[in-house]
Amino acid sequence: MTETATLGLYGLGTMGSALALNILDNGFALHVSNRSDEVVDAFGEEAATAGLADRLSAHHDLDAMVRAMPAPRAIILMVPAGGPVDSMIDRLVPLLDKRDTIIDAGNADFNDTRRRTEAVEAAGLTYIGMGVSGGEAGARNGPSIMVGGTKEAWTAIRPMIEAIAAEYQGSPCATHLGPDGAGHFVKTVHNGIEYADMQMIAEVYGLMRLGMGHAPAEIGKTFEAWDQGPLQSYLVEITGKVLRAEDAPGVPAVDAILDKAGQKGTGRWTVIEAVKMGQSATTIEAAVAARSWSAEKPLRETGAALFELRPAAIDLTSAQLEQALLAGRIVAYAQGFRILLAASDEYAWSLDPARIAEIWRAGCIIRSALLDDIADAFRGSLSHDQLIFAPAFAAMLQDSLPALRDVAAKAIEAGHPVPALVSALGFVDTMTQARGTTDLIQAQRDFFGMHGFDRVDGGKDRHGPWWR
Ligand code: 6PG
C-alpha cells in the first residue's frame, strides 16, 4: 500500500506524530521521517501498536523518503516555525519534481509564508501554508484546519484534509481561505483571540483568588459551572480542570507553577499585523503585554517590595464575573474579526468571516458556544461589518456591559491588574461614542505642525485660530 503513497510527513514531534496517526487512522497511506532515527523508530512502534503499520512507511532520512514516494508528492512539514522551515524547504526543493507540493502545517508568520510560496512556486513546485489548531488532542482526533494556497492545490489535498479535520454537525472544520499566507494569517488571528481569552480568564481567576479569597478548586468549580452556560468553551472547560488539579495532596497544581508565561509569537504577530494595517486589537495587545510583563519576574518582585501595594478584598458575584468575561470574550472575537476583514481588504483575499467562525466551532483551542452565533451574525446583515453591532451581540453586550464595568471599576479600585478586561471595555466605550475627544488631538497636531483638520460645519478653513 505504501509503494503508491504520495503523502509524506516530516517532523514527528508532539504535533507531527499526532497528525501522522490521524492521517493513518483515516485510511491514508503515509511516509514519515524525522531528524532523529530514534524518533522515527518510536513512531513506527506507536503506529504498529495502534494497528496502523500496514499504511506506514517510516524513513530515517529525508532523501530516502522522497525517493520512495511516486510523484506527484505532497510533503507536510511539522517543524518549528522560522529557520527550520526555511532549511527544510532548501533541502526539499532540489529533491522534488515540478508537480510536487510542500505543506507547512506549523504556525508561521504569514509574511514568511508569502515569501516561501513565491520562492517555491518560482521553482515550479506548489506551496501550501496550513494553520492547524487544537493542540495534540486536536491533531490526533481532528483539528481545525486553515488552508492557504492556490485553488488547485486545495482541490488536490481537500479529501485528505477534510477527512482528518474535526467535524461540527457533519461539516468539516477545514477550509481554503485564500492564496499563499491567508491560512497562516487566519491561524495567527485565531491565536491572538486565544491569547486574549486566556488572559481575561486569568484576570477573572485572579479576582476570585486574590480579591475574593476563593481557593483554586472552588474557582475550578465556578468555571465548570460557567462551562454549562454562555461561556461554554474549551478554554473555560480546561480552566476548570486545571484549577481542580493538585500537584501533591492539598497543593493546587497552579501553585506549583511559576507565573512567567511563554509565547511563541503568534499573539505578537497578530498585534503587529493589526497595527501595520492601521487597526488595533487592544484586548490582544493587553494579553501579549501581560505575558511579556509576567516574564520579568525579578522586576515584579522588586516592584512589589518597593511599592508594597496589597490588592484589597473585592466584593463581586460569580454572575457578575461570568457576564464580564462574556463581554470581554465578545470583544476579543470582534477585534479578531476586524483584523481578518482588514487583511482581506488589504490582500484581496475575500475572506468569508462566517465560514471562519464555522471552522472554529470544533477542533480548535478557541472553540466556544459563541462561534455558532458569530457565524449566524456574519451570514446576516451586519452594520459596518462589526460583530458588536450584530443584533444578537449588541443585545448580549448591552446585558453584560454593566457587569464588565463593575468588575473593571472594582478591580481598579482595589488594585488588581485587569488590563485585558479594561481594554475590552475601552473599545466598546469608544466605538459607541459618536463624538469623542480626538478633536483635541487634531487641534494639537495643527497647533504644533500645521497638520490641518476637517471642520464640523464642513467649512474650508483647515487650520485653527492659533495660525491666524
Ligand atoms: C492551537 C494553539 C497552538 C499552540 C500555540 C501556543 O491553536 O493549537 O494555538 O498553535 O499551542 O502556538 O502558543 P504560545 O506558545 O505562543 O502560547
Coordinates of C-alpha atoms and ligand atoms in Angstrom, one line a residue:
M1 CA 0.0 0.0 0.0
T2 CA 2.8 2.4 0.9
E3 CA 4.5 2.0 -2.5
T4 CA 1.8 4.1 -4.1
A5 CA 1.6 6.6 -1.3
T6 CA 2.2 10.1 -2.4
L7 CA 1.8 11.7 1.0
G8 CA 4.7 12.3 3.4
L9 CA 5.2 14.0 6.7
Y10 CA 8.5 15.3 8.1
G11 CA 8.8 16.2 11.8
L12 CA 7.5 13.7 14.4
G13 CA 7.3 15.9 17.5
T14 CA 4.2 16.0 19.6
M15 CA 2.0 17.7 16.9
G16 CA 3.6 15.9 13.9
S17 CA 3.2 12.4 15.3
A18 CA -0.4 13.1 16.4
L19 CA -1.2 14.4 12.9
A20 CA 0.5 11.4 11.3
L21 CA -1.5 9.0 13.4
N22 CA -4.7 10.9 12.5
I23 CA -3.9 10.6 8.8
L24 CA -3.1 6.9 9.0
D25 CA -6.3 6.4 11.1
N26 CA -8.3 7.9 8.3
G27 CA -7.1 5.3 5.9
F28 CA -4.4 7.2 4.1
A29 CA -1.0 5.7 3.4
L30 CA 1.8 7.8 4.7
H31 CA 5.6 8.1 4.6
V32 CA 7.2 9.7 7.6
S33 CA 10.7 10.9 8.6
N34 CA 12.4 12.9 11.3
R35 CA 15.8 14.3 12.2
S36 CA 16.5 11.6 14.7
D37 CA 16.3 7.9 14.0
E38 CA 15.1 7.0 17.5
V39 CA 12.0 9.2 17.0
V40 CA 11.3 7.6 13.6
D41 CA 11.6 4.1 15.2
A42 CA 9.5 5.1 18.2
F43 CA 6.8 6.4 15.9
G44 CA 6.9 3.2 13.9
E45 CA 6.2 1.2 17.1
E46 CA 3.4 3.6 18.1
A47 CA 1.7 3.1 14.8
A48 CA 2.2 -0.7 15.0
T49 CA 0.6 -0.7 18.4
A50 CA -2.3 1.3 17.1
G51 CA -2.7 -1.3 14.2
L52 CA -1.7 1.2 11.6
A53 CA 1.7 -0.2 10.5
D54 CA 0.4 -1.5 7.1
R55 CA -0.2 2.0 5.8
L56 CA 3.0 3.5 7.2
S57 CA 6.5 3.7 5.7
A58 CA 9.0 5.2 8.1
H59 CA 12.3 6.5 6.8
H60 CA 15.5 7.5 8.6
D61 CA 16.4 10.2 6.1
L62 CA 14.5 12.7 4.0
D63 CA 16.1 11.7 0.7
A64 CA 15.1 8.1 1.1
M65 CA 11.6 9.1 1.9
V66 CA 11.3 11.3 -1.2
R67 CA 12.8 8.6 -3.4
A68 CA 10.3 6.1 -2.1
M69 CA 7.4 8.3 -3.0
P70 CA 5.9 8.4 -6.5
A71 CA 5.1 11.8 -7.9
P72 CA 3.1 14.0 -7.5
R73 CA 4.1 14.1 -3.9
A74 CA 2.8 16.2 -1.1
I75 CA 5.1 16.6 1.9
I76 CA 3.8 18.0 5.2
L77 CA 6.3 19.8 7.3
M78 CA 5.7 19.8 11.1
V79 CA 8.9 21.5 12.2
P80 CA 9.4 24.6 14.5
A81 CA 8.5 27.9 12.9
G82 CA 11.1 30.2 11.4
G83 CA 14.6 29.0 10.3
P84 CA 13.8 25.2 10.4
V85 CA 11.1 25.6 7.8
D86 CA 13.4 27.5 5.5
S87 CA 16.1 24.8 5.9
M88 CA 13.6 22.1 5.1
I89 CA 12.5 23.9 2.0
D90 CA 16.1 24.3 0.9
R91 CA 16.7 20.6 1.3
L92 CA 13.4 19.6 -0.3
V93 CA 13.2 21.7 -3.4
P94 CA 16.2 20.0 -5.2
L95 CA 14.8 16.6 -4.3
L96 CA 11.2 17.2 -5.6
D97 CA 9.6 17.3 -9.0
K98 CA 7.6 20.1 -10.6
R99 CA 4.2 18.7 -9.7
D100 CA 5.1 18.2 -6.0
T101 CA 3.7 20.1 -3.1
I102 CA 5.2 21.3 0.2
I103 CA 2.8 21.9 3.0
D104 CA 3.9 23.9 6.1
A105 CA 1.5 22.8 8.8
G106 CA 3.1 24.6 11.7
N107 CA 2.4 28.1 12.9
A108 CA 4.1 30.6 10.6
D109 CA 4.4 34.3 10.3
F110 CA 2.2 34.8 7.2
N111 CA 4.9 37.1 5.7
D112 CA 7.3 34.2 5.7
T113 CA 4.6 32.0 4.1
R114 CA 4.1 34.6 1.3
R115 CA 7.9 34.8 0.7
R116 CA 8.2 31.0 0.7
T117 CA 5.3 30.5 -1.6
E118 CA 6.9 32.8 -4.1
A119 CA 10.2 31.1 -3.9
V120 CA 8.9 27.5 -4.0
E121 CA 6.5 28.3 -6.8
A122 CA 9.2 30.1 -8.8
A123 CA 11.0 26.7 -8.7
G124 CA 7.9 25.1 -10.3
L125 CA 6.5 23.4 -7.1
T126 CA 3.4 24.1 -5.1
Y127 CA 3.4 25.6 -1.6
I128 CA 0.6 25.4 1.0
G129 CA 0.7 27.3 4.3
M130 CA -1.7 25.5 6.6
G131 CA -2.8 26.6 10.0
V132 CA -3.7 23.7 12.3
S133 CA -5.3 24.3 15.7
G134 CA -6.3 22.0 18.5
G135 CA -3.1 21.1 20.3
E136 CA -2.0 17.4 20.5
A137 CA -5.5 16.1 21.0
G138 CA -6.8 18.1 18.1
A139 CA -4.0 17.0 15.8
R140 CA -4.7 13.3 16.8
N141 CA -8.5 13.3 16.7
G142 CA -9.5 16.2 14.4
P143 CA -8.1 19.7 14.4
S144 CA -9.5 22.9 12.8
I145 CA -7.5 23.5 9.6
M146 CA -7.0 26.8 7.8
V147 CA -5.5 26.4 4.3
G148 CA -3.7 29.0 2.2
G149 CA -2.6 28.3 -1.4
T150 CA -4.0 28.1 -4.9
K151 CA -7.4 26.6 -5.6
E152 CA -5.8 23.8 -7.5
A153 CA -3.6 22.9 -4.6
W154 CA -6.6 22.9 -2.2
T155 CA -8.6 20.7 -4.6
A156 CA -5.8 18.2 -4.6
I157 CA -5.4 17.9 -0.8
R158 CA -9.1 18.6 0.2
P159 CA -10.3 15.0 0.6
M160 CA -7.4 14.2 3.0
I161 CA -7.7 17.5 4.9
E162 CA -11.5 17.2 5.3
A163 CA -11.1 13.6 6.5
I164 CA -8.6 14.4 9.2
A165 CA -10.3 17.6 10.4
A166 CA -12.7 18.0 13.3
E167 CA -16.4 17.9 12.4
Y168 CA -19.2 20.2 13.6
Q169 CA -22.6 18.8 13.0
G170 CA -21.4 16.8 10.0
S171 CA -19.4 19.8 8.4
P172 CA -15.6 19.6 8.4
C173 CA -13.8 22.3 10.3
A174 CA -11.4 22.9 7.4
T175 CA -11.5 25.3 4.6
H176 CA -9.5 27.1 1.9
L177 CA -9.1 30.7 3.0
G178 CA -7.2 32.2 0.1
P179 CA -3.7 32.3 -1.6
D180 CA -0.3 32.0 0.0
G181 CA -0.3 33.4 3.5
A182 CA -4.1 33.5 4.0
G183 CA -4.3 30.3 6.0
H184 CA -1.5 31.1 8.3
F185 CA -2.8 34.6 8.8
V186 CA -6.2 33.3 9.9
K187 CA -4.5 30.9 12.2
T188 CA -2.4 33.7 13.7
V189 CA -5.5 35.7 14.4
H190 CA -7.1 32.6 16.0
N191 CA -4.1 32.5 18.3
G192 CA -4.4 36.3 19.0
I193 CA -8.0 35.7 20.2
E194 CA -6.7 32.7 22.1
Y195 CA -4.2 34.9 24.0
A196 CA -7.0 37.5 24.8
D197 CA -9.4 34.8 26.0
M198 CA -6.8 33.1 28.2
Q199 CA -5.7 36.4 29.7
M200 CA -9.2 37.5 30.6
I201 CA -9.8 34.1 32.1
A202 CA -6.6 34.5 34.2
E203 CA -7.7 38.0 35.2
V204 CA -11.1 36.8 36.5
Y205 CA -9.3 33.9 38.2
G206 CA -7.0 36.5 39.9
L207 CA -10.0 38.5 41.2
M208 CA -11.6 35.4 42.7
R209 CA -8.4 34.1 44.2
L210 CA -6.7 37.3 45.4
G211 CA -9.7 39.6 45.8
M212 CA -12.4 37.2 47.0
G213 CA -10.2 34.7 48.8
H214 CA -11.6 31.6 46.9
A215 CA -9.4 28.5 46.7
P216 CA -8.3 27.2 43.3
A217 CA -10.5 24.1 43.5
E218 CA -13.6 26.3 44.3
I219 CA -12.8 28.6 41.4
G220 CA -12.4 25.5 39.2
K221 CA -16.0 24.5 40.2
T222 CA -17.2 28.0 39.2
F223 CA -15.5 27.6 35.8
E224 CA -17.1 24.2 35.4
A225 CA -20.5 25.7 36.1
W226 CA -19.8 28.6 33.6
D227 CA -19.0 25.9 31.0
Q228 CA -22.6 25.0 31.1
G229 CA -23.8 28.5 30.1
P230 CA -23.0 31.2 27.6
L231 CA -19.2 30.9 28.3
Q232 CA -19.2 27.2 27.2
S233 CA -15.9 26.7 25.6
Y234 CA -12.8 24.5 25.5
L235 CA -10.7 27.1 27.4
V236 CA -13.2 27.6 30.2
E237 CA -13.6 23.8 30.4
I238 CA -9.8 23.1 30.8
T239 CA -9.5 26.0 33.2
G240 CA -12.0 24.2 35.5
K241 CA -10.0 21.1 35.2
V242 CA -6.6 22.8 35.8
L243 CA -7.8 24.6 38.9
R244 CA -9.2 21.5 40.4
A245 CA -5.9 19.6 39.9
E246 CA -3.4 19.0 42.6
D247 CA 0.4 18.9 42.4
A248 CA 0.5 17.0 45.7
P249 CA -2.2 16.3 48.2
G250 CA -3.6 19.6 49.3
V251 CA -1.4 21.6 46.9
P252 CA -3.2 23.1 43.9
A253 CA -1.4 22.4 40.7
V254 CA -1.4 26.1 39.7
D255 CA 0.5 27.0 42.9
A256 CA 3.4 24.8 41.8
I257 CA 3.8 26.7 38.5
L258 CA 6.0 29.8 38.1
D259 CA 3.9 32.8 37.0
K260 CA 6.0 33.5 33.8
A261 CA 4.0 33.0 30.6
G262 CA 5.7 31.7 27.5
Q263 CA 4.8 32.8 24.0
K264 CA 6.0 31.6 20.6
G265 CA 5.0 34.7 18.6
T266 CA 1.5 34.3 17.2
G267 CA -0.1 36.7 19.6
R268 CA 2.6 39.3 18.9
W269 CA 2.3 38.7 15.1
T270 CA -1.5 39.4 15.3
V271 CA -0.8 42.7 17.0
I272 CA 2.0 43.7 14.6
E273 CA -0.1 42.9 11.5
A274 CA -3.1 44.7 13.0
V275 CA -1.1 47.9 13.7
K276 CA 0.5 47.7 10.3
M277 CA -2.9 47.9 8.7
G278 CA -3.9 50.9 10.8
Q279 CA -6.0 48.6 13.0
S280 CA -5.9 48.0 16.7
A281 CA -6.7 44.9 18.8
T282 CA -6.5 46.2 22.3
T283 CA -7.5 43.1 24.2
I284 CA -5.0 41.0 22.2
E285 CA -2.3 43.7 22.8
A286 CA -3.1 43.6 26.5
A287 CA -2.8 39.9 26.6
V288 CA 0.6 39.9 24.8
A289 CA 1.8 42.6 27.1
A290 CA 0.6 40.7 30.2
R291 CA 2.6 37.7 29.1
S292 CA 5.7 39.8 28.4
W293 CA 5.5 41.6 31.7
S294 CA 4.9 38.3 33.5
A295 CA 8.3 37.1 32.2
E296 CA 10.0 39.9 34.1
K297 CA 9.6 38.1 37.4
P298 CA 12.6 39.7 39.2
L299 CA 11.5 43.2 38.2
R300 CA 8.0 42.5 39.5
E301 CA 9.4 41.2 42.8
T302 CA 11.4 44.4 43.1
G303 CA 8.3 46.4 42.4
A304 CA 6.3 44.5 45.0
A305 CA 8.9 45.1 47.7
L306 CA 9.2 48.8 46.8
F307 CA 5.6 49.8 46.5
E308 CA 4.0 47.3 48.9
L309 CA 0.7 47.7 47.2
R310 CA -1.5 44.9 48.6
P311 CA -4.6 44.4 46.4
A312 CA -7.6 44.8 48.6
A313 CA -10.6 42.5 49.1
I314 CA -13.2 42.8 46.4
D315 CA -16.9 42.2 46.5
L316 CA -18.3 40.7 43.3
T317 CA -20.7 37.9 42.5
S318 CA -20.0 34.9 40.3
A319 CA -22.7 36.1 37.9
Q320 CA -21.0 39.5 37.5
L321 CA -17.7 37.9 36.7
E322 CA -19.3 35.5 34.3
Q323 CA -21.0 38.4 32.5
A324 CA -17.8 40.4 32.5
L325 CA -15.9 37.6 30.9
L326 CA -18.6 37.1 28.3
A327 CA -18.5 40.8 27.4
G328 CA -14.6 40.6 27.2
R329 CA -14.8 37.5 25.0
I330 CA -17.2 39.1 22.6
V331 CA -14.8 42.0 22.2
A332 CA -11.8 39.7 21.7
Y333 CA -13.6 37.9 18.9
A334 CA -14.9 41.2 17.5
Q335 CA -11.4 42.6 17.4
G336 CA -10.0 39.4 15.8
F337 CA -12.6 39.5 13.0
R338 CA -11.9 43.2 12.5
I339 CA -8.2 42.3 11.8
L340 CA -9.3 39.4 9.5
L341 CA -11.6 41.7 7.5
A342 CA -8.9 44.4 7.3
A343 CA -6.4 41.8 5.9
S344 CA -9.0 40.5 3.5
D345 CA -9.2 44.0 2.0
E346 CA -5.5 44.7 2.2
Y347 CA -4.5 41.5 0.4
A348 CA -7.7 41.0 -1.7
W349 CA -8.4 37.6 -0.1
S350 CA -12.2 37.8 0.0
L351 CA -12.2 36.1 3.4
D352 CA -15.6 34.7 4.5
P353 CA -15.9 35.6 8.2
A354 CA -18.9 33.3 8.7
R355 CA -17.0 30.3 7.3
I356 CA -14.0 31.1 9.5
A357 CA -16.3 31.2 12.5
E358 CA -17.8 27.8 11.4
I359 CA -14.4 26.1 11.1
W360 CA -13.5 27.3 14.6
R361 CA -16.6 25.7 16.1
A362 CA -14.8 22.4 16.8
G363 CA -11.3 21.1 17.0
C364 CA -9.5 24.4 17.7
I365 CA -8.4 26.0 21.0
I366 CA -10.9 28.9 20.9
R367 CA -13.9 26.7 20.1
S368 CA -16.9 28.1 22.1
A369 CA -20.7 28.3 22.0
L370 CA -20.4 31.9 20.8
L371 CA -18.9 30.8 17.4
D372 CA -22.2 29.5 16.1
D373 CA -23.8 32.9 16.9
I374 CA -20.8 34.6 15.3
A375 CA -21.3 32.6 12.1
D376 CA -25.0 33.5 12.0
A377 CA -24.2 37.2 12.6
F378 CA -21.8 37.3 9.7
R379 CA -24.3 35.5 7.5
G380 CA -26.9 38.1 8.4
S381 CA -26.8 41.8 7.7
L382 CA -24.2 43.4 9.8
S383 CA -23.9 47.1 10.3
H384 CA -20.3 48.3 9.2
D385 CA -19.2 44.6 9.4
Q386 CA -18.9 45.0 13.1
L387 CA -19.7 41.9 15.2
I388 CA -20.6 44.1 18.2
F389 CA -23.3 45.8 16.1
A390 CA -25.0 42.5 15.1
P391 CA -28.4 42.4 16.8
A392 CA -27.6 39.3 18.9
F393 CA -24.2 40.6 20.0
A394 CA -25.4 44.1 20.6
A395 CA -28.1 42.6 22.9
M396 CA -25.6 40.4 24.7
L397 CA -23.2 43.3 25.2
Q398 CA -25.9 45.6 26.5
D399 CA -26.8 42.9 29.1
S400 CA -23.2 42.1 30.1
L401 CA -21.5 45.6 29.9
P402 CA -22.8 46.8 33.3
A403 CA -21.0 43.7 34.8
L404 CA -17.8 44.4 32.9
R405 CA -17.9 48.0 34.1
D406 CA -18.5 47.0 37.7
V407 CA -15.8 44.3 37.6
A408 CA -13.3 46.6 36.0
A409 CA -14.1 49.5 38.3
K410 CA -13.9 47.4 41.5
A411 CA -10.7 45.7 40.3
I412 CA -9.0 49.0 39.6
E413 CA -10.2 50.5 42.9
A414 CA -8.8 47.5 44.8
G415 CA -5.6 47.4 42.9
H416 CA -5.9 44.2 40.9
P417 CA -4.4 44.3 37.4
V418 CA -7.1 43.5 34.7
P419 CA -5.5 45.1 31.6
A420 CA -7.4 42.9 29.0
L421 CA -10.8 43.4 30.6
V422 CA -10.3 47.1 30.9
S423 CA -9.1 47.4 27.3
A424 CA -12.2 45.5 26.1
L425 CA -14.4 48.0 27.9
G426 CA -12.4 50.9 26.4
F427 CA -13.0 49.5 22.9
V428 CA -16.8 49.3 23.4
D429 CA -17.0 52.7 25.1
T430 CA -15.0 54.2 22.2
M431 CA -17.0 52.6 19.4
T432 CA -20.3 53.6 20.9
Q433 CA -19.4 57.3 21.4
A434 CA -20.5 59.3 18.4
R435 CA -18.3 62.3 19.3
G436 CA -15.1 61.6 21.1
T437 CA -12.1 63.7 22.1
T438 CA -9.8 63.4 19.1
D439 CA -10.9 66.9 18.1
L440 CA -8.4 68.0 20.7
I441 CA -5.7 65.7 19.2
Q442 CA -6.4 67.3 15.8
A443 CA -6.1 70.8 17.3
Q444 CA -2.8 69.9 18.9
R445 CA -1.4 68.5 15.7
D446 CA -2.5 71.6 13.8
F447 CA -1.1 73.8 16.5
F448 CA 2.4 72.4 16.5
G449 CA 2.7 71.1 13.0
M450 CA 0.0 72.9 10.9
H451 CA -1.3 69.4 10.0
G452 CA -4.8 70.6 9.3
F453 CA -8.2 69.2 10.3
D454 CA -11.8 68.8 9.0
R455 CA -14.4 71.2 10.3
V456 CA -17.6 70.0 11.9
D457 CA -19.5 72.6 9.7
G458 CA -17.8 71.4 6.6
G459 CA -16.1 74.8 6.2
K460 CA -12.9 75.1 4.1
D461 CA -10.6 76.5 6.7
R462 CA -8.4 73.6 7.8
H463 CA -6.4 75.5 10.4
G464 CA -7.1 76.8 13.9
P465 CA -7.1 80.4 15.2
W466 CA -3.6 79.9 16.5
W467 CA -2.4 80.3 12.9
R468 CA -4.4 83.4 12.1
Ligands
6PG1 C1 -3.5 25.9 18.7 C2 -2.5 26.5 19.6 C3 -1.1 26.1 19.2 C4 -0.1 26.4 20.2 C5 0.2 27.8 20.4 C6 0.8 28.2 21.7 O1 -4.3 26.6 18.1 O2 -3.5 24.6 18.6 O3 -2.6 27.9 19.5 O4 -0.9 26.7 17.9 O5 -0.5 25.9 21.4 O6 1.1 28.1 19.4 O7 1.3 29.4 21.5 P1 2.1 30.1 22.6 O8 3.3 29.2 22.9 O9 2.5 31.4 21.9 O10 1.2 30.3 23.8

